[in-house]
């Protein structure tokens, strides 16, 4: 039996829930219909018969985002395998492969992006608070 593959961009809510650098354009340049939307940052490659296994291609990304998402995915007990590769050093694309215990890989990718976004938000808030505390404790110094 030949496996069928689905090649589709992730839904708008995936990109909307993640403030990561997943770029999207409001309309494809080649699109004939005004309502068509093309998401140039993420492409999902998966099987129609088994939603628990998918690969995601992220354009204009590198090891920084890919390794962060891989780490977040590997913390999830629903994930049985997660890895990423960069096809060629001169190609600005990252492929992330996810295999799960049965839940759709797309849902788990969404959750991982949201978790990573929360971690980044926490780090930023902690850093900002440390800067404020430092400036208060060193008000006699000229710190901008």
XYZ file of C-alpha atoms in Angstrom:
144
model
C 0.000 0.000 0.000
C 1.442 3.313 -1.065
C 1.546 6.062 1.557
C -0.214 9.287 0.704
C 1.376 12.495 1.828
C -0.258 15.739 2.662
C 1.609 18.882 1.775
C -0.137 21.789 3.380
C 0.766 24.886 5.334
C -0.138 24.922 8.998
C -3.414 26.559 9.901
C -3.395 30.291 10.740
C -4.065 29.581 14.425
C -0.753 27.691 14.671
C 1.119 30.752 13.534
C -1.076 33.127 15.524
C -0.506 31.268 18.804
C 3.242 31.338 18.389
C 5.201 34.558 18.391
C 8.249 32.702 17.187
C 9.782 33.814 13.914
C 7.377 31.818 11.787
C 6.837 34.240 8.956
C 3.642 34.415 6.969
C 2.471 36.527 4.109
C -1.143 37.585 3.783
C -1.388 36.548 0.169
C 0.625 34.456 -2.218
C 2.225 36.345 -5.088
C 1.063 33.670 -7.526
C -2.419 33.421 -6.028
C -5.353 34.106 -8.303
C -7.941 34.227 -5.488
C -7.951 37.188 -3.081
C -8.817 34.934 -0.129
C -5.915 32.543 -0.616
C -3.265 32.636 2.065
C 0.234 31.233 1.842
C 2.298 30.609 4.925
C 5.863 30.634 3.740
C 7.459 29.806 7.094
C 6.113 26.328 7.902
C 5.196 23.350 5.737
C 3.913 20.049 7.128
C 4.728 16.757 5.413
C 2.772 13.835 6.804
C 0.694 10.806 6.028
C -3.098 10.813 5.722
C -3.245 7.354 7.283
C -1.129 8.105 10.389
C -1.423 11.597 11.878
C 0.957 10.736 14.703
C 4.016 11.066 12.444
C 4.888 14.272 10.613
C 7.797 16.323 9.406
C 7.752 20.105 9.431
C 9.898 22.314 7.214
C 10.693 25.741 8.620
C 12.144 28.202 6.161
C 14.561 30.979 7.113
C 15.422 29.246 10.395
C 18.554 27.643 11.785
C 19.846 25.589 14.733
C 18.702 28.199 17.284
C 14.971 27.678 16.830
C 15.206 24.033 15.731
C 17.171 22.911 18.782
C 14.857 24.864 21.104
C 11.772 23.228 19.596
C 13.462 19.807 19.657
C 14.296 20.237 23.347
C 10.725 21.329 24.161
C 9.241 18.440 22.188
C 11.482 15.893 23.900
C 10.162 17.084 27.291
C 6.629 16.093 26.234
C 5.721 12.519 27.299
C 3.465 12.182 24.226
C 6.518 12.368 21.934
C 8.303 9.104 21.131
C 10.808 10.603 18.679
C 11.843 14.106 17.737
C 14.810 15.267 15.758
C 15.803 17.915 13.290
C 18.135 18.270 10.363
C 19.389 20.998 8.116
C 19.523 19.600 4.575
C 22.484 21.751 3.510
C 24.444 24.521 5.254
C 23.633 27.001 2.501
C 19.911 26.123 2.604
C 17.981 28.268 5.099
C 15.618 25.466 6.016
C 15.164 23.169 8.994
C 13.289 19.868 8.931
C 11.777 18.724 12.237
C 10.475 15.148 12.515
C 7.947 14.230 15.214
C 6.524 10.824 16.114
C 3.974 10.605 18.900
C 2.201 8.015 21.017
C -0.966 8.479 18.979
C -2.007 12.118 19.154
C -1.720 14.217 15.994
C 1.806 15.538 15.560
C 0.450 18.927 14.479
C -1.255 19.415 17.854
C 1.911 18.494 19.705
C 3.963 20.885 17.549
C 1.479 23.666 18.423
C 1.815 22.850 22.125
C 5.617 22.845 21.902
C 5.640 26.258 20.215
C 3.344 27.642 22.913
C 5.500 26.127 25.682
C 8.650 27.573 24.124
C 6.966 30.954 23.843
C 6.123 30.851 27.574
C 9.696 29.921 28.460
C 11.014 32.834 26.384
C 8.504 35.181 28.019
C 9.599 34.047 31.494
C 13.283 34.538 30.648
C 12.579 38.024 29.293
C 10.526 39.046 32.367
C 13.196 37.685 34.735
C 15.926 39.552 32.869
C 13.942 42.799 32.824
C 13.293 42.529 36.570
C 16.996 41.891 37.239
C 17.880 45.040 35.279
C 15.372 47.099 37.299
C 16.708 45.658 40.578
C 20.292 46.385 39.534
C 19.460 49.976 38.629
C 17.680 50.500 41.964
C 20.574 49.088 43.971
C 23.122 51.128 42.039
C 21.316 54.459 41.814
C 24.456 56.351 42.743
C 26.154 54.935 39.651
C 25.451 56.349 36.205
C 23.742 53.289 34.662
C 21.534 53.851 31.626
